[in-house]
PDB file of C-alpha atoms in Angstrom:
ATOM      1  CA  MET B   5      53.995  23.386  16.132  1.00  0.00           C
ATOM      2  CA  ASP B   6      50.581  24.994  16.818  1.00  0.00           C
ATOM      3  CA  GLY B   7      49.751  23.125  20.042  1.00  0.00           C
ATOM      4  CA  SER B   8      46.229  22.500  18.773  1.00  0.00           C
ATOM      5  CA  SER B   9      46.011  18.981  20.143  1.00  0.00           C
ATOM      6  CA  SER B  10      46.557  18.377  23.866  1.00  0.00           C
ATOM      7  CA  ALA B  11      45.842  15.536  26.217  1.00  0.00           C
ATOM      8  CA  THR B  12      42.798  16.983  28.085  1.00  0.00           C
ATOM      9  CA  THR B  13      40.067  14.310  27.763  1.00  0.00           C
ATOM     10  CA  ARG B  14      39.771  10.713  28.814  1.00  0.00           C
ATOM     11  CA  PRO B  15      39.962   8.083  26.037  1.00  0.00           C
ATOM     12  CA  SER B  16      38.032   4.906  25.784  1.00  0.00           C
ATOM     13  CA  GLU B  17      39.455   1.471  26.529  1.00  0.00           C
ATOM     14  CA  ILE B  18      42.137  -0.209  24.373  1.00  0.00           C
ATOM     15  CA  VAL B  19      40.751  -2.856  21.949  1.00  0.00           C
ATOM     16  CA  GLU B  20      42.920  -5.717  20.745  1.00  0.00           C
ATOM     17  CA  GLY B  21      42.195  -7.625  17.619  1.00  0.00           C
ATOM     18  CA  ALA B  22      43.083  -8.214  13.998  1.00  0.00           C
ATOM     19  CA  THR B  23      41.953  -6.703  10.795  1.00  0.00           C
ATOM     20  CA  SER B  24      40.295  -8.663   7.931  1.00  0.00           C
ATOM     21  CA  SER B  25      43.741  -9.279   6.437  1.00  0.00           C
ATOM     22  CA  ASP B  26      44.845 -10.663   9.854  1.00  0.00           C
ATOM     23  CA  MET B  27      47.060  -7.843  10.959  1.00  0.00           C
ATOM     24  CA  ALA B  28      47.052  -7.525  14.737  1.00  0.00           C
ATOM     25  CA  TYR B  29      46.228  -4.137  16.202  1.00  0.00           C
ATOM     26  CA  LEU B  30      45.599  -2.138  19.342  1.00  0.00           C
ATOM     27  CA  TRP B  31      43.102   0.570  19.000  1.00  0.00           C
ATOM     28  CA  CYS B  32      41.607   3.331  21.162  1.00  0.00           C
ATOM     29  CA  SER B  33      39.301   6.242  20.275  1.00  0.00           C
ATOM     30  CA  ASN B  34      38.377   9.372  21.933  1.00  0.00           C
ATOM     31  CA  GLN B  35      35.019  10.885  20.734  1.00  0.00           C
ATOM     32  CA  ASN B  36      35.369  13.705  23.278  1.00  0.00           C
ATOM     33  CA  ASN B  37      38.063  15.342  21.183  1.00  0.00           C
ATOM     34  CA  ASN B  38      37.063  17.798  18.319  1.00  0.00           C
ATOM     35  CA  GLN B  39      36.924  16.757  14.743  1.00  0.00           C
ATOM     36  CA  ASP B  40      40.213  18.548  14.024  1.00  0.00           C
ATOM     37  CA  ALA B  41      42.249  16.330  16.344  1.00  0.00           C
ATOM     38  CA  LYS B  42      44.609  14.025  14.819  1.00  0.00           C
ATOM     39  CA  GLN B  43      44.074  10.340  13.983  1.00  0.00           C
ATOM     40  CA  ILE B  44      47.246   8.565  14.434  1.00  0.00           C
ATOM     41  CA  VAL B  45      48.729   5.245  12.993  1.00  0.00           C
ATOM     42  CA  LEU B  46      51.744   3.783  14.872  1.00  0.00           C
ATOM     43  CA  LEU B  47      54.021   1.257  13.333  1.00  0.00           C
ATOM     44  CA  HIS B  48      57.026  -0.135  14.890  1.00  0.00           C
ATOM     45  CA  GLY B  49      60.732  -0.955  14.494  1.00  0.00           C
ATOM     46  CA  SER B  50      62.190  -4.343  13.516  1.00  0.00           C
ATOM     47  CA  SER B  51      62.935  -5.370  17.106  1.00  0.00           C
ATOM     48  CA  PHE B  52      59.464  -4.329  18.599  1.00  0.00           C
ATOM     49  CA  THR B  53      55.719  -4.970  18.237  1.00  0.00           C
ATOM     50  CA  LYS B  54      52.531  -3.090  18.682  1.00  0.00           C
ATOM     51  CA  GLU B  55      52.731  -3.633  22.433  1.00  0.00           C
ATOM     52  CA  THR B  56      55.896  -1.377  22.571  1.00  0.00           C
ATOM     53  CA  TRP B  57      53.459   1.518  22.421  1.00  0.00           C
ATOM     54  CA  GLN B  58      51.855   0.418  25.650  1.00  0.00           C
ATOM     55  CA  SER B  59      55.098   1.230  27.463  1.00  0.00           C
ATOM     56  CA  ASP B  60      54.692   4.169  29.887  1.00  0.00           C
ATOM     57  CA  ASP B  61      50.986   4.447  28.773  1.00  0.00           C
ATOM     58  CA  MET B  62      52.145   5.934  25.409  1.00  0.00           C
ATOM     59  CA  LEU B  63      48.992   4.537  23.616  1.00  0.00           C
ATOM     60  CA  LEU B  64      46.691   5.985  26.078  1.00  0.00           C
ATOM     61  CA  GLN B  65      48.512   9.285  26.066  1.00  0.00           C
ATOM     62  CA  PHE B  66      48.178   9.319  22.237  1.00  0.00           C
ATOM     63  CA  CYS B  67      44.573   8.591  22.571  1.00  0.00           C
ATOM     64  CA  ALA B  68      43.857  11.178  25.180  1.00  0.00           C
ATOM     65  CA  GLY B  69      45.128  13.862  22.698  1.00  0.00           C
ATOM     66  CA  SER B  70      43.855  12.637  19.479  1.00  0.00           C
ATOM     67  CA  LYS B  71      40.569  11.375  17.886  1.00  0.00           C
ATOM     68  CA  SER B  72      41.718   7.881  17.300  1.00  0.00           C
ATOM     69  CA  VAL B  73      44.919   5.911  17.413  1.00  0.00           C
ATOM     70  CA  ILE B  74      45.845   2.519  16.117  1.00  0.00           C
ATOM     71  CA  ALA B  75      49.149   0.492  16.697  1.00  0.00           C
ATOM     72  CA  LEU B  76      49.605  -2.053  13.987  1.00  0.00           C
ATOM     73  CA  ASP B  77      51.877  -5.142  13.782  1.00  0.00           C
ATOM     74  CA  PHE B  78      52.859  -3.887  10.282  1.00  0.00           C
ATOM     75  CA  PRO B  79      55.889  -5.958   8.924  1.00  0.00           C
ATOM     76  CA  VAL B  80      58.840  -3.545   8.398  1.00  0.00           C
ATOM     77  CA  SER B  81      59.676  -5.044   4.922  1.00  0.00           C
ATOM     78  CA  THR B  82      56.171  -3.995   3.572  1.00  0.00           C
ATOM     79  CA  ASN B  83      56.498  -1.282   0.928  1.00  0.00           C
ATOM     80  CA  TYR B  84      54.097   1.588   0.065  1.00  0.00           C
ATOM     81  CA  VAL B  85      51.597  -0.647  -1.796  1.00  0.00           C
ATOM     82  CA  GLY B  86      51.083  -2.590   1.443  1.00  0.00           C
ATOM     83  CA  LEU B  87      50.833   0.625   3.319  1.00  0.00           C
ATOM     84  CA  MET B  88      48.116   2.139   1.054  1.00  0.00           C
ATOM     85  CA  GLN B  89      46.161  -1.189   1.421  1.00  0.00           C
ATOM     86  CA  VAL B  90      46.153  -1.318   5.207  1.00  0.00           C
ATOM     87  CA  LEU B  91      45.300   2.374   5.614  1.00  0.00           C
ATOM     88  CA  ASP B  92      42.407   1.732   3.157  1.00  0.00           C
ATOM     89  CA  GLU B  93      41.532  -1.247   5.189  1.00  0.00           C
ATOM     90  CA  VAL B  94      41.372   0.570   8.602  1.00  0.00           C
ATOM     91  CA  LYS B  95      39.108   3.167   7.154  1.00  0.00           C
ATOM     92  CA  THR B  96      36.344   0.821   6.000  1.00  0.00           C
ATOM     93  CA  SER B  97      33.296  -0.529   7.927  1.00  0.00           C
ATOM     94  CA  SER B  98      33.296  -3.789   9.697  1.00  0.00           C
ATOM     95  CA  ASN B  99      30.443  -5.565  11.424  1.00  0.00           C
ATOM     96  CA  ASP B 100      28.192  -2.564  10.936  1.00  0.00           C
ATOM     97  CA  ARG B 101      30.360  -0.029  12.458  1.00  0.00           C
ATOM     98  CA  GLN B 102      33.144   2.266  11.476  1.00  0.00           C
ATOM     99  CA  LEU B 103      36.520   0.598  11.807  1.00  0.00           C
ATOM    100  CA  PHE B 104      39.189   2.608  13.482  1.00  0.00           C
ATOM    101  CA  LEU B 105      39.625   5.707  11.418  1.00  0.00           C
ATOM    102  CA  SER B 106      37.630   8.192   9.358  1.00  0.00           C
ATOM    103  CA  GLU B 107      38.377   9.038   5.691  1.00  0.00           C
ATOM    104  CA  GLU B 108      40.873  11.918   6.580  1.00  0.00           C
ATOM    105  CA  PRO B 109      44.493  11.558   6.110  1.00  0.00           C
ATOM    106  CA  VAL B 110      46.458  10.328   9.072  1.00  0.00           C
ATOM    107  CA  THR B 111      49.393  11.174  11.185  1.00  0.00           C
ATOM    108  CA  LEU B 112      51.779   8.153  10.495  1.00  0.00           C
ATOM    109  CA  VAL B 113      54.475   7.446  12.949  1.00  0.00           C
ATOM    110  CA  THR B 114      57.247   5.193  11.521  1.00  0.00           C
ATOM    111  CA  PRO B 115      60.299   4.294  13.937  1.00  0.00           C
ATOM    112  CA  SER B 116      63.411   3.053  12.345  1.00  0.00           C
ATOM    113  CA  ALA B 117      62.951   0.394   9.744  1.00  0.00           C
ATOM    114  CA  SER B 118      59.233   0.856   9.425  1.00  0.00           C
ATOM    115  CA  GLY B 119      60.045   4.057   7.624  1.00  0.00           C
ATOM    116  CA  TYR B 120      60.600   1.870   4.676  1.00  0.00           C
ATOM    117  CA  SER B 121      56.843   1.954   3.891  1.00  0.00           C
ATOM    118  CA  VAL B 122      57.079   5.663   3.082  1.00  0.00           C
ATOM    119  CA  VAL B 123      60.517   5.712   1.777  1.00  0.00           C
ATOM    120  CA  SER B 124      59.724   3.132  -0.816  1.00  0.00           C
ATOM    121  CA  TRP B 125      56.828   5.406  -1.790  1.00  0.00           C
ATOM    122  CA  ILE B 126      59.221   8.233  -2.301  1.00  0.00           C
ATOM    123  CA  ILE B 127      61.516   6.131  -4.428  1.00  0.00           C
ATOM    124  CA  ASN B 128      59.044   4.073  -6.522  1.00  0.00           C
ATOM    125  CA  GLY B 129      55.551   5.600  -6.066  1.00  0.00           C
ATOM    126  CA  ASP B 130      53.567   8.628  -6.959  1.00  0.00           C
ATOM    127  CA  ILE B 131      54.322  11.027  -4.112  1.00  0.00           C
ATOM    128  CA  THR B 132      51.313  13.317  -5.167  1.00  0.00           C
ATOM    129  CA  GLN B 133      49.173  10.685  -3.513  1.00  0.00           C
ATOM    130  CA  LEU B 134      50.874  10.880  -0.183  1.00  0.00           C
ATOM    131  CA  PRO B 135      48.547  13.662   1.128  1.00  0.00           C
ATOM    132  CA  ASP B 136      45.451  11.571   0.207  1.00  0.00           C
ATOM    133  CA  TYR B 137      46.713   9.088   2.877  1.00  0.00           C
ATOM    134  CA  ILE B 138      49.142  10.879   5.228  1.00  0.00           C
ATOM    135  CA  SER B 139      48.795  14.488   6.452  1.00  0.00           C
ATOM    136  CA  GLU B 140      51.835  14.144   8.731  1.00  0.00           C
ATOM    137  CA  TRP B 141      54.714  11.790   8.566  1.00  0.00           C
ATOM    138  CA  VAL B 142      56.796  11.218  11.689  1.00  0.00           C
ATOM    139  CA  PRO B 143      60.016   9.236  10.809  1.00  0.00           C
ATOM    140  CA  VAL B 144      61.997   8.370  13.794  1.00  0.00           C
ATOM    141  CA  ALA B 145      65.649   7.725  12.937  1.00  0.00           C
ATOM    142  CA  THR B 146      64.795   6.213   9.618  1.00  0.00           C
ATOM    143  CA  GLY B 147      67.948   4.840   8.308  1.00  0.00           C
ATOM    144  CA  CYS B 148      66.497   3.436   5.079  1.00  0.00           C
ATOM    145  CA  LEU B 149      66.381   7.037   3.954  1.00  0.00           C
ATOM    146  CA  VAL B 150      69.847   6.374   2.501  1.00  0.00           C
ATOM    147  CA  SER B 151      68.227   4.578  -0.352  1.00  0.00           C
ATOM    148  CA  ALA B 152      66.567   7.792  -1.576  1.00  0.00           C
ATOM    149  CA  SER B 153      68.406  10.383  -3.594  1.00  0.00           C
ATOM    150  CA  ASP B 154      68.367  14.061  -2.755  1.00  0.00           C
ATOM    151  CA  GLU B 155      66.384  14.405  -6.146  1.00  0.00           C
ATOM    152  CA  GLN B 156      63.725  12.019  -4.817  1.00  0.00           C
ATOM    153  CA  ILE B 157      63.319  13.571  -1.325  1.00  0.00           C
ATOM    154  CA  ALA B 158      63.316  17.248  -2.397  1.00  0.00           C
ATOM    155  CA  PRO B 159      59.784  17.219  -4.114  1.00  0.00           C
ATOM    156  CA  LEU B 160      58.352  16.398  -0.737  1.00  0.00           C
ATOM    157  CA  ALA B 161      58.726  20.060   0.161  1.00  0.00           C
ATOM    158  CA  THR B 162      56.243  21.078  -2.560  1.00  0.00           C
ATOM    159  CA  LEU B 163      53.422  18.830  -1.414  1.00  0.00           C
ATOM    160  CA  SER B 164      50.264  20.633  -0.107  1.00  0.00           C
ATOM    161  CA  ASP B 165      48.739  19.406   3.098  1.00  0.00           C
ATOM    162  CA  PHE B 166      51.681  17.159   3.897  1.00  0.00           C
ATOM    163  CA  ARG B 167      54.162  17.843   6.832  1.00  0.00           C
ATOM    164  CA  ILE B 168      57.144  15.894   8.169  1.00  0.00           C
ATOM    165  CA  LEU B 169      58.165  15.813  11.832  1.00  0.00           C
ATOM    166  CA  ALA B 170      61.569  13.982  12.049  1.00  0.00           C
ATOM    167  CA  ILE B 171      62.476  12.842  15.404  1.00  0.00           C
ATOM    168  CA  ASN B 172      65.713  11.314  16.772  1.00  0.00           C
ATOM    169  CA  GLY B 173      67.593  10.774  20.096  1.00  0.00           C
ATOM    170  CA  ASN B 174      70.660  12.752  20.970  1.00  0.00           C
ATOM    171  CA  GLU B 175      72.561   9.482  21.838  1.00  0.00           C
ATOM    172  CA  ASP B 176      71.566   7.522  18.857  1.00  0.00           C
ATOM    173  CA  ARG B 177      74.709   5.672  17.749  1.00  0.00           C
ATOM    174  CA  ALA B 178      72.955   4.617  14.545  1.00  0.00           C
ATOM    175  CA  GLY B 179      73.111   8.261  13.374  1.00  0.00           C
ATOM    176  CA  GLY B 180      69.346   9.153  13.413  1.00  0.00           C
ATOM    177  CA  GLY B 181      70.241  12.792  13.685  1.00  0.00           C
ATOM    178  CA  LYS B 182      71.555  12.861  10.228  1.00  0.00           C
ATOM    179  CA  TYR B 183      68.437  11.581   8.625  1.00  0.00           C
ATOM    180  CA  SER B 184      66.452  14.303  10.471  1.00  0.00           C
ATOM    181  CA  THR B 185      68.781  16.911   9.225  1.00  0.00           C
ATOM    182  CA  ARG B 186      68.613  15.654   5.659  1.00  0.00           C
ATOM    183  CA  LEU B 187      64.829  15.768   5.716  1.00  0.00           C
ATOM    184  CA  SER B 188      64.809  19.241   7.201  1.00  0.00           C
ATOM    185  CA  GLU B 189      67.264  20.511   4.538  1.00  0.00           C
ATOM    186  CA  LEU B 190      65.717  18.837   1.497  1.00  0.00           C
ATOM    187  CA  ALA B 191      62.103  18.436   2.388  1.00  0.00           C
ATOM    188  CA  GLY B 192      61.290  21.300   4.942  1.00  0.00           C
ATOM    189  CA  ALA B 193      60.827  18.812   7.761  1.00  0.00           C
ATOM    190  CA  THR B 194      60.772  19.999  11.333  1.00  0.00           C
ATOM    191  CA  ALA B 195      63.503  18.251  13.021  1.00  0.00           C
ATOM    192  CA  VAL B 196      63.370  17.547  16.805  1.00  0.00           C
ATOM    193  CA  GLU B 197      65.991  15.780  18.971  1.00  0.00           C
ATOM    194  CA  LEU B 198      64.941  14.185  22.218  1.00  0.00           C
ATOM    195  CA  THR B 199      66.861  12.892  25.046  1.00  0.00           C
ATOM    196  CA  GLY B 200      67.523   9.207  24.362  1.00  0.00           C
ATOM    197  CA  ARG B 201      68.968   6.525  21.983  1.00  0.00           C
ATOM    198  CA  HIS B 202      67.838   4.999  18.678  1.00  0.00           C
ATOM    199  CA  ALA B 203      64.373   4.010  20.181  1.00  0.00           C
ATOM    200  CA  VAL B 204      63.992   7.372  21.754  1.00  0.00           C
ATOM    201  CA  TYR B 205      60.344   6.926  22.514  1.00  0.00           C
ATOM    202  CA  LEU B 206      61.443   4.435  25.254  1.00  0.00           C
ATOM    203  CA  GLN B 207      63.719   6.973  27.015  1.00  0.00           C
ATOM    204  CA  SER B 208      61.612  10.043  26.488  1.00  0.00           C
ATOM    205  CA  PRO B 209      57.958   8.719  26.149  1.00  0.00           C
ATOM    206  CA  ASP B 210      56.159  11.759  27.519  1.00  0.00           C
ATOM    207  CA  ASP B 211      58.170  14.214  25.300  1.00  0.00           C
ATOM    208  CA  PHE B 212      57.914  11.987  22.349  1.00  0.00           C
ATOM    209  CA  VAL B 213      54.001  11.830  22.658  1.00  0.00           C
ATOM    210  CA  SER B 214      53.693  15.554  23.390  1.00  0.00           C
ATOM    211  CA  THR B 215      55.856  16.552  20.435  1.00  0.00           C
ATOM    212  CA  ILE B 216      53.722  14.672  18.024  1.00  0.00           C
ATOM    213  CA  LEU B 217      50.427  15.748  19.441  1.00  0.00           C
ATOM    214  CA  ASN B 218      51.409  19.391  19.530  1.00  0.00           C
ATOM    215  CA  PHE B 219      52.954  19.426  15.959  1.00  0.00           C
TER     216      PHE B 219
END
């Protein structure tokens, strides 16, 4: 963790709407941050929505320490093709203004079941394309990782310009810690355990945000 991104500037207001494919979003930008700051895409678990990220001002905290952040109501059953499409969509222009994100790869946060969007990529897609879209993958207790074999996960460690930050709660009864450990051992992920349960970002919101921003 290099600590290069810290919450030091004031973000703009949160904007709510829907993309051209009718996917609901919450978006916030912070043009005061330098161009090396992260641009973050937040998905959500099956029992949650984009509004989950407004709990304890997490969305504003992310925005304060990044260049831009968007929380999407991205269906957890959507595979990597759908993920590629929506990431392309939020990097295109709309109504004569840049929509949400620049062309640089994003930091993608995938709590629980939403990790399927990346796991399906690992299993069925061309992983050499991952760094074109995602510079940092943050799986949070991603149980669907059981669907991927060791042989499918291990090549992630060879990708340039692609890092993994695997987060789990120390009280996660669903076994989130074992998925973090597996990604650490096979793919060179940085594994971080925070205080909390399966949705650890709700029990340790400040630590969750700072861990990602400082990665």
